[in-house]
């Protein structure tokens, strides 16, 4: 079993206008991106090579947009005080997806 490339809890996951969870979890592990509710129920998952992720101008510093199985999700990661955006979880998520072969969308 390989080591987790990315895992973050306390993530707000929106399917645009609809909030799915305010304290969910996002993982990139074993070649898959998985979105979970705060109760651990799977919202969506897909092989990382089919997931596109990016940070559009409207998303804000702690947010990213990911397309998983054709559905766009806004992922708002918790901000760690005293850390710049380029060291935050949103940036690390994008690096994990791109490093594992995911695209930019």
PDB file of N, CA and C in Angstrom:
ATOM      1  N   UNK A   1       0.848  -1.185   0.000  1.00  0.00           N
ATOM      2  CA  UNK A   1       0.000   0.000   0.000  1.00  0.00           C
ATOM      3  C   UNK A   1       0.888   1.241   0.000  1.00  0.00           C
ATOM      4  N   UNK A   2       0.590   2.168  -0.848  1.00  0.00           N
ATOM      5  CA  UNK A   2       1.425   3.361  -0.950  1.00  0.00           C
ATOM      6  C   UNK A   2       1.015   4.397   0.081  1.00  0.00           C
ATOM      7  N   UNK A   3       1.902   5.319   0.306  1.00  0.00           N
ATOM      8  CA  UNK A   3       1.665   6.398   1.260  1.00  0.00           C
ATOM      9  C   UNK A   3       0.683   7.404   0.672  1.00  0.00           C
ATOM     10  N   UNK A   4      -0.117   8.029   1.526  1.00  0.00           N
ATOM     11  CA  UNK A   4      -1.072   9.044   1.086  1.00  0.00           C
ATOM     12  C   UNK A   4      -0.315  10.243   0.532  1.00  0.00           C
ATOM     13  N   UNK A   5      -0.687  10.660  -0.676  1.00  0.00           N
ATOM     14  CA  UNK A   5      -0.056  11.824  -1.274  1.00  0.00           C
ATOM     15  C   UNK A   5      -0.653  13.121  -0.740  1.00  0.00           C
ATOM     16  N   UNK A   6      -1.935  13.096  -0.396  1.00  0.00           N
ATOM     17  CA  UNK A   6      -2.598  14.290   0.143  1.00  0.00           C
ATOM     18  C   UNK A   6      -3.803  13.841   0.946  1.00  0.00           C
ATOM     19  N   UNK A   7      -4.018  14.485   2.076  1.00  0.00           N
ATOM     20  CA  UNK A   7      -5.210  14.252   2.877  1.00  0.00           C
ATOM     21  C   UNK A   7      -5.483  15.510   3.694  1.00  0.00           C
ATOM     22  N   UNK A   8      -6.701  15.984   3.637  1.00  0.00           N
ATOM     23  CA  UNK A   8      -7.074  17.183   4.390  1.00  0.00           C
ATOM     24  C   UNK A   8      -8.497  17.013   4.907  1.00  0.00           C
ATOM     25  N   UNK A   9      -8.692  17.354   6.169  1.00  0.00           N
ATOM     26  CA  UNK A   9     -10.020  17.316   6.771  1.00  0.00           C
ATOM     27  C   UNK A   9     -10.505  18.747   6.986  1.00  0.00           C
ATOM     28  N   UNK A  10     -11.766  18.889   7.308  1.00  0.00           N
ATOM     29  CA  UNK A  10     -12.334  20.215   7.527  1.00  0.00           C
ATOM     30  C   UNK A  10     -12.565  20.979   6.239  1.00  0.00           C
ATOM     31  N   UNK A  11     -12.753  20.257   5.134  1.00  0.00           N
ATOM     32  CA  UNK A  11     -12.899  20.873   3.817  1.00  0.00           C
ATOM     33  C   UNK A  11     -14.378  21.097   3.515  1.00  0.00           C
ATOM     34  N   UNK A  12     -14.705  22.311   3.101  1.00  0.00           N
ATOM     35  CA  UNK A  12     -16.063  22.594   2.630  1.00  0.00           C
ATOM     36  C   UNK A  12     -16.138  22.146   1.174  1.00  0.00           C
ATOM     37  N   UNK A  13     -17.100  21.283   0.867  1.00  0.00           N
ATOM     38  CA  UNK A  13     -17.263  20.763  -0.489  1.00  0.00           C
ATOM     39  C   UNK A  13     -18.616  21.211  -1.004  1.00  0.00           C
ATOM     40  N   UNK A  14     -18.582  21.992  -2.079  1.00  0.00           N
ATOM     41  CA  UNK A  14     -19.805  22.505  -2.704  1.00  0.00           C
ATOM     42  C   UNK A  14     -19.911  21.973  -4.121  1.00  0.00           C
ATOM     43  N   UNK A  15     -21.119  21.651  -4.506  1.00  0.00           N
ATOM     44  CA  UNK A  15     -21.400  21.372  -5.908  1.00  0.00           C
ATOM     45  C   UNK A  15     -22.096  22.619  -6.418  1.00  0.00           C
ATOM     46  N   UNK A  16     -21.305  23.615  -6.702  1.00  0.00           N
ATOM     47  CA  UNK A  16     -21.656  24.998  -7.010  1.00  0.00           C
ATOM     48  C   UNK A  16     -22.585  25.591  -5.975  1.00  0.00           C
ATOM     49  N   UNK A  17     -23.832  25.787  -6.240  1.00  0.00           N
ATOM     50  CA  UNK A  17     -24.689  26.507  -5.299  1.00  0.00           C
ATOM     51  C   UNK A  17     -25.097  25.657  -4.097  1.00  0.00           C
ATOM     52  N   UNK A  18     -24.830  24.379  -4.140  1.00  0.00           N
ATOM     53  CA  UNK A  18     -25.276  23.480  -3.073  1.00  0.00           C
ATOM     54  C   UNK A  18     -24.099  23.009  -2.224  1.00  0.00           C
ATOM     55  N   UNK A  19     -24.175  23.257  -0.928  1.00  0.00           N
ATOM     56  CA  UNK A  19     -23.140  22.787  -0.010  1.00  0.00           C
ATOM     57  C   UNK A  19     -23.400  21.318   0.304  1.00  0.00           C
ATOM     58  N   UNK A  20     -22.392  20.481   0.088  1.00  0.00           N
ATOM     59  CA  UNK A  20     -22.527  19.062   0.385  1.00  0.00           C
ATOM     60  C   UNK A  20     -22.026  18.729   1.783  1.00  0.00           C
ATOM     61  N   UNK A  21     -20.981  19.418   2.233  1.00  0.00           N
ATOM     62  CA  UNK A  21     -20.468  19.253   3.586  1.00  0.00           C
ATOM     63  C   UNK A  21     -19.589  20.443   3.925  1.00  0.00           C
ATOM     64  N   UNK A  22     -19.568  20.803   5.194  1.00  0.00           N
ATOM     65  CA  UNK A  22     -18.721  21.904   5.637  1.00  0.00           C
ATOM     66  C   UNK A  22     -17.465  21.405   6.332  1.00  0.00           C
ATOM     67  N   UNK A  23     -17.390  20.121   6.581  1.00  0.00           N
ATOM     68  CA  UNK A  23     -16.228  19.562   7.285  1.00  0.00           C
ATOM     69  C   UNK A  23     -15.845  18.217   6.681  1.00  0.00           C
ATOM     70  N   UNK A  24     -15.764  18.171   5.362  1.00  0.00           N
ATOM     71  CA  UNK A  24     -15.465  16.929   4.671  1.00  0.00           C
ATOM     72  C   UNK A  24     -13.981  16.621   4.624  1.00  0.00           C
ATOM     73  N   UNK A  25     -13.657  15.602   3.853  1.00  0.00           N
ATOM     74  CA  UNK A  25     -12.270  15.187   3.697  1.00  0.00           C
ATOM     75  C   UNK A  25     -11.974  14.965   2.216  1.00  0.00           C
ATOM     76  N   UNK A  26     -10.782  15.367   1.812  1.00  0.00           N
ATOM     77  CA  UNK A  26     -10.302  15.154   0.450  1.00  0.00           C
ATOM     78  C   UNK A  26      -8.998  14.380   0.551  1.00  0.00           C
ATOM     79  N   UNK A  27      -8.898  13.285  -0.209  1.00  0.00           N
ATOM     80  CA  UNK A  27      -7.654  12.524  -0.230  1.00  0.00           C
ATOM     81  C   UNK A  27      -7.240  12.236  -1.663  1.00  0.00           C
ATOM     82  N   UNK A  28      -5.942  12.163  -1.855  1.00  0.00           N
ATOM     83  CA  UNK A  28      -5.355  11.666  -3.093  1.00  0.00           C
ATOM     84  C   UNK A  28      -4.462  10.521  -2.645  1.00  0.00           C
ATOM     85  N   UNK A  29      -4.892   9.300  -2.942  1.00  0.00           N
ATOM     86  CA  UNK A  29      -4.182   8.115  -2.447  1.00  0.00           C
ATOM     87  C   UNK A  29      -4.366   6.971  -3.415  1.00  0.00           C
ATOM     88  N   UNK A  30      -3.315   6.217  -3.605  1.00  0.00           N
ATOM     89  CA  UNK A  30      -3.350   5.028  -4.475  1.00  0.00           C
ATOM     90  C   UNK A  30      -3.922   5.343  -5.859  1.00  0.00           C
ATOM     91  N   UNK A  31      -3.596   6.530  -6.378  1.00  0.00           N
ATOM     92  CA  UNK A  31      -4.023   6.893  -7.724  1.00  0.00           C
ATOM     93  C   UNK A  31      -5.474   7.325  -7.841  1.00  0.00           C
ATOM     94  N   UNK A  32      -6.138   7.640  -6.725  1.00  0.00           N
ATOM     95  CA  UNK A  32      -7.539   8.074  -6.754  1.00  0.00           C
ATOM     96  C   UNK A  32      -7.721   9.350  -5.953  1.00  0.00           C
ATOM     97  N   UNK A  33      -8.639  10.190  -6.417  1.00  0.00           N
ATOM     98  CA  UNK A  33      -9.091  11.351  -5.664  1.00  0.00           C
ATOM     99  C   UNK A  33     -10.431  10.959  -5.055  1.00  0.00           C
ATOM    100  N   UNK A  34     -10.559  11.149  -3.742  1.00  0.00           N
ATOM    101  CA  UNK A  34     -11.784  10.769  -3.042  1.00  0.00           C
ATOM    102  C   UNK A  34     -12.292  11.971  -2.251  1.00  0.00           C
ATOM    103  N   UNK A  35     -13.592  12.271  -2.398  1.00  0.00           N
ATOM    104  CA  UNK A  35     -14.262  13.325  -1.636  1.00  0.00           C
ATOM    105  C   UNK A  35     -15.220  12.638  -0.666  1.00  0.00           C
ATOM    106  N   UNK A  36     -15.080  12.951   0.636  1.00  0.00           N
ATOM    107  CA  UNK A  36     -15.892  12.314   1.673  1.00  0.00           C
ATOM    108  C   UNK A  36     -16.648  13.358   2.482  1.00  0.00           C
ATOM    109  N   UNK A  37     -17.822  12.975   3.003  1.00  0.00           N
ATOM    110  CA  UNK A  37     -18.556  13.851   3.917  1.00  0.00           C
ATOM    111  C   UNK A  37     -17.876  13.821   5.276  1.00  0.00           C
ATOM    112  N   UNK A  38     -18.377  14.634   6.198  1.00  0.00           N
ATOM    113  CA  UNK A  38     -17.833  14.650   7.553  1.00  0.00           C
ATOM    114  C   UNK A  38     -18.094  13.335   8.276  1.00  0.00           C
ATOM    115  N   UNK A  39     -19.038  12.550   7.790  1.00  0.00           N
ATOM    116  CA  UNK A  39     -19.340  11.242   8.376  1.00  0.00           C
ATOM    117  C   UNK A  39     -18.587  10.104   7.698  1.00  0.00           C
ATOM    118  N   UNK A  40     -17.767  10.429   6.702  1.00  0.00           N
ATOM    119  CA  UNK A  40     -16.985   9.410   6.011  1.00  0.00           C
ATOM    120  C   UNK A  40     -17.682   8.765   4.825  1.00  0.00           C
ATOM    121  N   UNK A  41     -18.860   9.246   4.467  1.00  0.00           N
ATOM    122  CA  UNK A  41     -19.570   8.721   3.296  1.00  0.00           C
ATOM    123  C   UNK A  41     -18.965   9.326   2.032  1.00  0.00           C
ATOM    124  N   UNK A  42     -18.784   8.500   1.033  1.00  0.00           N
ATOM    125  CA  UNK A  42     -18.168   8.975  -0.214  1.00  0.00           C
ATOM    126  C   UNK A  42     -19.140   9.840  -1.004  1.00  0.00           C
ATOM    127  N   UNK A  43     -18.666  11.020  -1.370  1.00  0.00           N
ATOM    128  CA  UNK A  43     -19.430  11.918  -2.235  1.00  0.00           C
ATOM    129  C   UNK A  43     -19.138  11.553  -3.684  1.00  0.00           C
ATOM    130  N   UNK A  44     -17.856  11.415  -4.000  1.00  0.00           N
ATOM    131  CA  UNK A  44     -17.428  11.097  -5.358  1.00  0.00           C
ATOM    132  C   UNK A  44     -15.977  10.653  -5.308  1.00  0.00           C
ATOM    133  N   UNK A  45     -15.566   9.884  -6.301  1.00  0.00           N
ATOM    134  CA  UNK A  45     -14.157   9.503  -6.430  1.00  0.00           C
ATOM    135  C   UNK A  45     -13.886   9.132  -7.874  1.00  0.00           C
ATOM    136  N   UNK A  46     -12.621   9.240  -8.245  1.00  0.00           N
ATOM    137  CA  UNK A  46     -12.222   8.928  -9.615  1.00  0.00           C
ATOM    138  C   UNK A  46     -10.719   8.732  -9.653  1.00  0.00           C
ATOM    139  N   UNK A  47     -10.236   8.009 -10.676  1.00  0.00           N
ATOM    140  CA  UNK A  47      -8.786   7.918 -10.855  1.00  0.00           C
ATOM    141  C   UNK A  47      -8.206   9.311 -11.064  1.00  0.00           C
ATOM    142  N   UNK A  48      -7.060   9.566 -10.460  1.00  0.00           N
ATOM    143  CA  UNK A  48      -6.478  10.903 -10.489  1.00  0.00           C
ATOM    144  C   UNK A  48      -6.197  11.373 -11.912  1.00  0.00           C
ATOM    145  N   UNK A  49      -5.930  10.469 -12.818  1.00  0.00           N
ATOM    146  CA  UNK A  49      -5.663  10.840 -14.207  1.00  0.00           C
ATOM    147  C   UNK A  49      -6.860  11.422 -14.932  1.00  0.00           C
ATOM    148  N   UNK A  50      -8.059  11.189 -14.397  1.00  0.00           N
ATOM    149  CA  UNK A  50      -9.274  11.717 -15.021  1.00  0.00           C
ATOM    150  C   UNK A  50      -9.792  12.973 -14.333  1.00  0.00           C
ATOM    151  N   UNK A  51      -9.145  13.379 -13.246  1.00  0.00           N
ATOM    152  CA  UNK A  51      -9.576  14.543 -12.471  1.00  0.00           C
ATOM    153  C   UNK A  51      -8.823  15.781 -12.944  1.00  0.00           C
ATOM    154  N   UNK A  52      -9.547  16.856 -13.160  1.00  0.00           N
ATOM    155  CA  UNK A  52      -8.889  18.129 -13.455  1.00  0.00           C
ATOM    156  C   UNK A  52      -9.109  19.051 -12.267  1.00  0.00           C
ATOM    157  N   UNK A  53      -8.099  19.832 -11.952  1.00  0.00           N
ATOM    158  CA  UNK A  53      -8.188  20.735 -10.801  1.00  0.00           C
ATOM    159  C   UNK A  53      -7.430  22.011 -11.096  1.00  0.00           C
ATOM    160  N   UNK A  54      -7.913  23.092 -10.545  1.00  0.00           N
ATOM    161  CA  UNK A  54      -7.256  24.373 -10.734  1.00  0.00           C
ATOM    162  C   UNK A  54      -7.778  25.378  -9.725  1.00  0.00           C
ATOM    163  N   UNK A  55      -7.209  26.558  -9.798  1.00  0.00           N
ATOM    164  CA  UNK A  55      -7.625  27.643  -8.917  1.00  0.00           C
ATOM    165  C   UNK A  55      -8.026  28.823  -9.792  1.00  0.00           C
ATOM    166  N   UNK A  56      -9.306  28.896 -10.169  1.00  0.00           N
ATOM    167  CA  UNK A  56      -9.746  30.015 -10.997  1.00  0.00           C
ATOM    168  C   UNK A  56      -9.764  31.318 -10.207  1.00  0.00           C
ATOM    169  N   UNK A  57      -9.830  32.413 -10.909  1.00  0.00           N
ATOM    170  CA  UNK A  57      -9.744  33.722 -10.293  1.00  0.00           C
ATOM    171  C   UNK A  57     -10.830  33.954  -9.244  1.00  0.00           C
ATOM    172  N   UNK A  58     -11.995  33.348  -9.416  1.00  0.00           N
ATOM    173  CA  UNK A  58     -13.099  33.604  -8.496  1.00  0.00           C
ATOM    174  C   UNK A  58     -13.091  32.690  -7.272  1.00  0.00           C
ATOM    175  N   UNK A  59     -12.195  31.725  -7.212  1.00  0.00           N
ATOM    176  CA  UNK A  59     -12.241  30.724  -6.148  1.00  0.00           C
ATOM    177  C   UNK A  59     -11.689  31.227  -4.819  1.00  0.00           C
ATOM    178  N   UNK A  60     -10.805  32.193  -4.823  1.00  0.00           N
ATOM    179  CA  UNK A  60     -10.214  32.661  -3.574  1.00  0.00           C
ATOM    180  C   UNK A  60      -8.966  31.869  -3.227  1.00  0.00           C
ATOM    181  N   UNK A  61      -8.218  32.362  -2.252  1.00  0.00           N
ATOM    182  CA  UNK A  61      -6.928  31.775  -1.920  1.00  0.00           C
ATOM    183  C   UNK A  61      -6.979  30.371  -1.381  1.00  0.00           C
ATOM    184  N   UNK A  62      -7.985  30.029  -0.587  1.00  0.00           N
ATOM    185  CA  UNK A  62      -8.037  28.711   0.014  1.00  0.00           C
ATOM    186  C   UNK A  62      -8.924  27.732  -0.722  1.00  0.00           C
ATOM    187  N   UNK A  63      -9.376  28.122  -1.903  1.00  0.00           N
ATOM    188  CA  UNK A  63     -10.318  27.272  -2.630  1.00  0.00           C
ATOM    189  C   UNK A  63      -9.741  26.805  -3.951  1.00  0.00           C
ATOM    190  N   UNK A  64     -10.185  25.632  -4.356  1.00  0.00           N
ATOM    191  CA  UNK A  64      -9.846  25.094  -5.665  1.00  0.00           C
ATOM    192  C   UNK A  64     -11.127  24.586  -6.301  1.00  0.00           C
ATOM    193  N   UNK A  65     -11.075  24.350  -7.575  1.00  0.00           N
ATOM    194  CA  UNK A  65     -12.191  23.749  -8.284  1.00  0.00           C
ATOM    195  C   UNK A  65     -11.672  22.458  -8.899  1.00  0.00           C
ATOM    196  N   UNK A  66     -12.398  21.376  -8.651  1.00  0.00           N
ATOM    197  CA  UNK A  66     -12.004  20.071  -9.189  1.00  0.00           C
ATOM    198  C   UNK A  66     -13.171  19.485  -9.967  1.00  0.00           C
ATOM    199  N   UNK A  67     -12.862  18.883 -11.097  1.00  0.00           N
ATOM    200  CA  UNK A  67     -13.879  18.192 -11.890  1.00  0.00           C
ATOM    201  C   UNK A  67     -13.630  16.703 -11.711  1.00  0.00           C
ATOM    202  N   UNK A  68     -14.590  16.043 -11.043  1.00  0.00           N
ATOM    203  CA  UNK A  68     -14.505  14.615 -10.746  1.00  0.00           C
ATOM    204  C   UNK A  68     -15.686  13.937 -11.426  1.00  0.00           C
ATOM    205  N   UNK A  69     -15.415  13.013 -12.334  1.00  0.00           N
ATOM    206  CA  UNK A  69     -16.472  12.314 -13.079  1.00  0.00           C
ATOM    207  C   UNK A  69     -17.425  13.281 -13.769  1.00  0.00           C
ATOM    208  N   UNK A  70     -16.888  14.380 -14.271  1.00  0.00           N
ATOM    209  CA  UNK A  70     -17.695  15.353 -14.998  1.00  0.00           C
ATOM    210  C   UNK A  70     -18.447  16.343 -14.128  1.00  0.00           C
ATOM    211  N   UNK A  71     -18.365  16.209 -12.808  1.00  0.00           N
ATOM    212  CA  UNK A  71     -19.048  17.123 -11.891  1.00  0.00           C
ATOM    213  C   UNK A  71     -18.037  18.090 -11.301  1.00  0.00           C
ATOM    214  N   UNK A  72     -18.379  19.388 -11.324  1.00  0.00           N
ATOM    215  CA  UNK A  72     -17.475  20.392 -10.760  1.00  0.00           C
ATOM    216  C   UNK A  72     -17.774  20.615  -9.293  1.00  0.00           C
ATOM    217  N   UNK A  73     -16.719  20.563  -8.499  1.00  0.00           N
ATOM    218  CA  UNK A  73     -16.819  20.790  -7.064  1.00  0.00           C
ATOM    219  C   UNK A  73     -15.908  21.945  -6.684  1.00  0.00           C
ATOM    220  N   UNK A  74     -16.400  22.788  -5.770  1.00  0.00           N
ATOM    221  CA  UNK A  74     -15.532  23.802  -5.184  1.00  0.00           C
ATOM    222  C   UNK A  74     -15.089  23.263  -3.829  1.00  0.00           C
ATOM    223  N   UNK A  75     -13.783  23.194  -3.622  1.00  0.00           N
ATOM    224  CA  UNK A  75     -13.204  22.665  -2.398  1.00  0.00           C
ATOM    225  C   UNK A  75     -12.542  23.817  -1.657  1.00  0.00           C
ATOM    226  N   UNK A  76     -13.079  24.189  -0.514  1.00  0.00           N
ATOM    227  CA  UNK A  76     -12.518  25.272   0.280  1.00  0.00           C
ATOM    228  C   UNK A  76     -11.778  24.650   1.455  1.00  0.00           C
ATOM    229  N   UNK A  77     -10.469  24.768   1.406  1.00  0.00           N
ATOM    230  CA  UNK A  77      -9.612  24.157   2.417  1.00  0.00           C
ATOM    231  C   UNK A  77      -9.469  25.093   3.615  1.00  0.00           C
ATOM    232  N   UNK A  78      -9.294  24.518   4.803  1.00  0.00           N
ATOM    233  CA  UNK A  78      -9.081  25.366   5.982  1.00  0.00           C
ATOM    234  C   UNK A  78      -7.758  26.111   5.874  1.00  0.00           C
ATOM    235  N   UNK A  79      -7.753  27.344   6.334  1.00  0.00           N
ATOM    236  CA  UNK A  79      -6.534  28.164   6.275  1.00  0.00           C
ATOM    237  C   UNK A  79      -5.762  28.019   7.579  1.00  0.00           C
ATOM    238  N   UNK A  80      -4.483  27.810   7.466  1.00  0.00           N
ATOM    239  CA  UNK A  80      -3.611  27.712   8.630  1.00  0.00           C
ATOM    240  C   UNK A  80      -3.004  29.086   8.886  1.00  0.00           C
ATOM    241  N   UNK A  81      -3.278  29.686  10.044  1.00  0.00           N
ATOM    242  CA  UNK A  81      -2.744  31.016  10.337  1.00  0.00           C
ATOM    243  C   UNK A  81      -1.219  31.046  10.243  1.00  0.00           C
ATOM    244  N   UNK A  82      -0.718  32.123   9.658  1.00  0.00           N
ATOM    245  CA  UNK A  82       0.720  32.315   9.566  1.00  0.00           C
ATOM    246  C   UNK A  82       1.389  31.621   8.408  1.00  0.00           C
ATOM    247  N   UNK A  83       0.625  30.916   7.571  1.00  0.00           N
ATOM    248  CA  UNK A  83       1.220  30.238   6.420  1.00  0.00           C
ATOM    249  C   UNK A  83       0.744  30.917   5.136  1.00  0.00           C
ATOM    250  N   UNK A  84       1.647  31.134   4.191  1.00  0.00           N
ATOM    251  CA  UNK A  84       1.237  31.733   2.914  1.00  0.00           C
ATOM    252  C   UNK A  84       0.409  30.745   2.100  1.00  0.00           C
ATOM    253  N   UNK A  85      -0.358  31.257   1.140  1.00  0.00           N
ATOM    254  CA  UNK A  85      -1.215  30.403   0.307  1.00  0.00           C
ATOM    255  C   UNK A  85      -0.436  29.318  -0.419  1.00  0.00           C
ATOM    256  N   UNK A  86       0.805  29.607  -0.811  1.00  0.00           N
ATOM    257  CA  UNK A  86       1.562  28.611  -1.564  1.00  0.00           C
ATOM    258  C   UNK A  86       2.038  27.444  -0.686  1.00  0.00           C
ATOM    259  N   UNK A  87       1.828  27.527   0.618  1.00  0.00           N
ATOM    260  CA  UNK A  87       2.152  26.422   1.512  1.00  0.00           C
ATOM    261  C   UNK A  87       0.884  25.804   2.091  1.00  0.00           C
ATOM    262  N   UNK A  88      -0.263  26.326   1.713  1.00  0.00           N
ATOM    263  CA  UNK A  88      -1.526  25.871   2.274  1.00  0.00           C
ATOM    264  C   UNK A  88      -2.036  24.597   1.636  1.00  0.00           C
ATOM    265  N   UNK A  89      -3.114  24.053   2.213  1.00  0.00           N
ATOM    266  CA  UNK A  89      -3.646  22.792   1.712  1.00  0.00           C
ATOM    267  C   UNK A  89      -4.192  22.861   0.289  1.00  0.00           C
ATOM    268  N   UNK A  90      -4.750  23.994  -0.130  1.00  0.00           N
ATOM    269  CA  UNK A  90      -5.258  24.096  -1.501  1.00  0.00           C
ATOM    270  C   UNK A  90      -4.115  23.937  -2.500  1.00  0.00           C
ATOM    271  N   UNK A  91      -3.000  24.572  -2.224  1.00  0.00           N
ATOM    272  CA  UNK A  91      -1.835  24.455  -3.102  1.00  0.00           C
ATOM    273  C   UNK A  91      -1.289  23.027  -3.102  1.00  0.00           C
ATOM    274  N   UNK A  92      -1.229  22.415  -1.930  1.00  0.00           N
ATOM    275  CA  UNK A  92      -0.727  21.035  -1.842  1.00  0.00           C
ATOM    276  C   UNK A  92      -1.650  20.057  -2.562  1.00  0.00           C
ATOM    277  N   UNK A  93      -2.972  20.309  -2.519  1.00  0.00           N
ATOM    278  CA  UNK A  93      -3.913  19.465  -3.255  1.00  0.00           C
ATOM    279  C   UNK A  93      -3.649  19.550  -4.754  1.00  0.00           C
ATOM    280  N   UNK A  94      -3.497  20.774  -5.261  1.00  0.00           N
ATOM    281  CA  UNK A  94      -3.220  20.942  -6.690  1.00  0.00           C
ATOM    282  C   UNK A  94      -1.914  20.252  -7.084  1.00  0.00           C
ATOM    283  N   UNK A  95      -0.891  20.387  -6.249  1.00  0.00           N
ATOM    284  CA  UNK A  95       0.386  19.726  -6.525  1.00  0.00           C
ATOM    285  C   UNK A  95       0.230  18.205  -6.538  1.00  0.00           C
ATOM    286  N   UNK A  96      -0.553  17.660  -5.607  1.00  0.00           N
ATOM    287  CA  UNK A  96      -0.754  16.212  -5.536  1.00  0.00           C
ATOM    288  C   UNK A  96      -1.490  15.701  -6.771  1.00  0.00           C
ATOM    289  N   UNK A  97      -2.521  16.420  -7.205  1.00  0.00           N
ATOM    290  CA  UNK A  97      -3.279  15.999  -8.390  1.00  0.00           C
ATOM    291  C   UNK A  97      -2.408  16.086  -9.638  1.00  0.00           C
ATOM    292  N   UNK A  98      -1.701  17.180  -9.784  1.00  0.00           N
ATOM    293  CA  UNK A  98      -0.844  17.334 -10.968  1.00  0.00           C
ATOM    294  C   UNK A  98       0.319  16.347 -10.936  1.00  0.00           C
ATOM    295  N   UNK A  99       0.896  16.140  -9.754  1.00  0.00           N
ATOM    296  CA  UNK A  99       2.017  15.211  -9.623  1.00  0.00           C
ATOM    297  C   UNK A  99       1.626  13.766  -9.861  1.00  0.00           C
ATOM    298  N   UNK A 100       0.368  13.436  -9.622  1.00  0.00           N
ATOM    299  CA  UNK A 100      -0.097  12.064  -9.805  1.00  0.00           C
ATOM    300  C   UNK A 100      -0.688  11.850 -11.204  1.00  0.00           C
ATOM    301  N   UNK A 101      -0.599  12.854 -12.046  1.00  0.00           N
ATOM    302  CA  UNK A 101      -1.037  12.689 -13.431  1.00  0.00           C
ATOM    303  C   UNK A 101      -2.372  13.309 -13.760  1.00  0.00           C
ATOM    304  N   UNK A 102      -2.955  14.072 -12.830  1.00  0.00           N
ATOM    305  CA  UNK A 102      -4.229  14.735 -13.099  1.00  0.00           C
ATOM    306  C   UNK A 102      -4.021  15.966 -13.955  1.00  0.00           C
ATOM    307  N   UNK A 103      -5.083  16.453 -14.532  1.00  0.00           N
ATOM    308  CA  UNK A 103      -4.981  17.605 -15.415  1.00  0.00           C
ATOM    309  C   UNK A 103      -5.352  18.890 -14.731  1.00  0.00           C
ATOM    310  N   UNK A 104      -5.314  19.933 -15.508  1.00  0.00           N
ATOM    311  CA  UNK A 104      -5.717  21.242 -15.018  1.00  0.00           C
ATOM    312  C   UNK A 104      -6.945  21.651 -15.822  1.00  0.00           C
ATOM    313  N   UNK A 105      -7.960  22.120 -15.134  1.00  0.00           N
ATOM    314  CA  UNK A 105      -9.180  22.440 -15.858  1.00  0.00           C
ATOM    315  C   UNK A 105      -9.716  23.766 -15.656  1.00  0.00           C
TER     316      UNK A 105
END
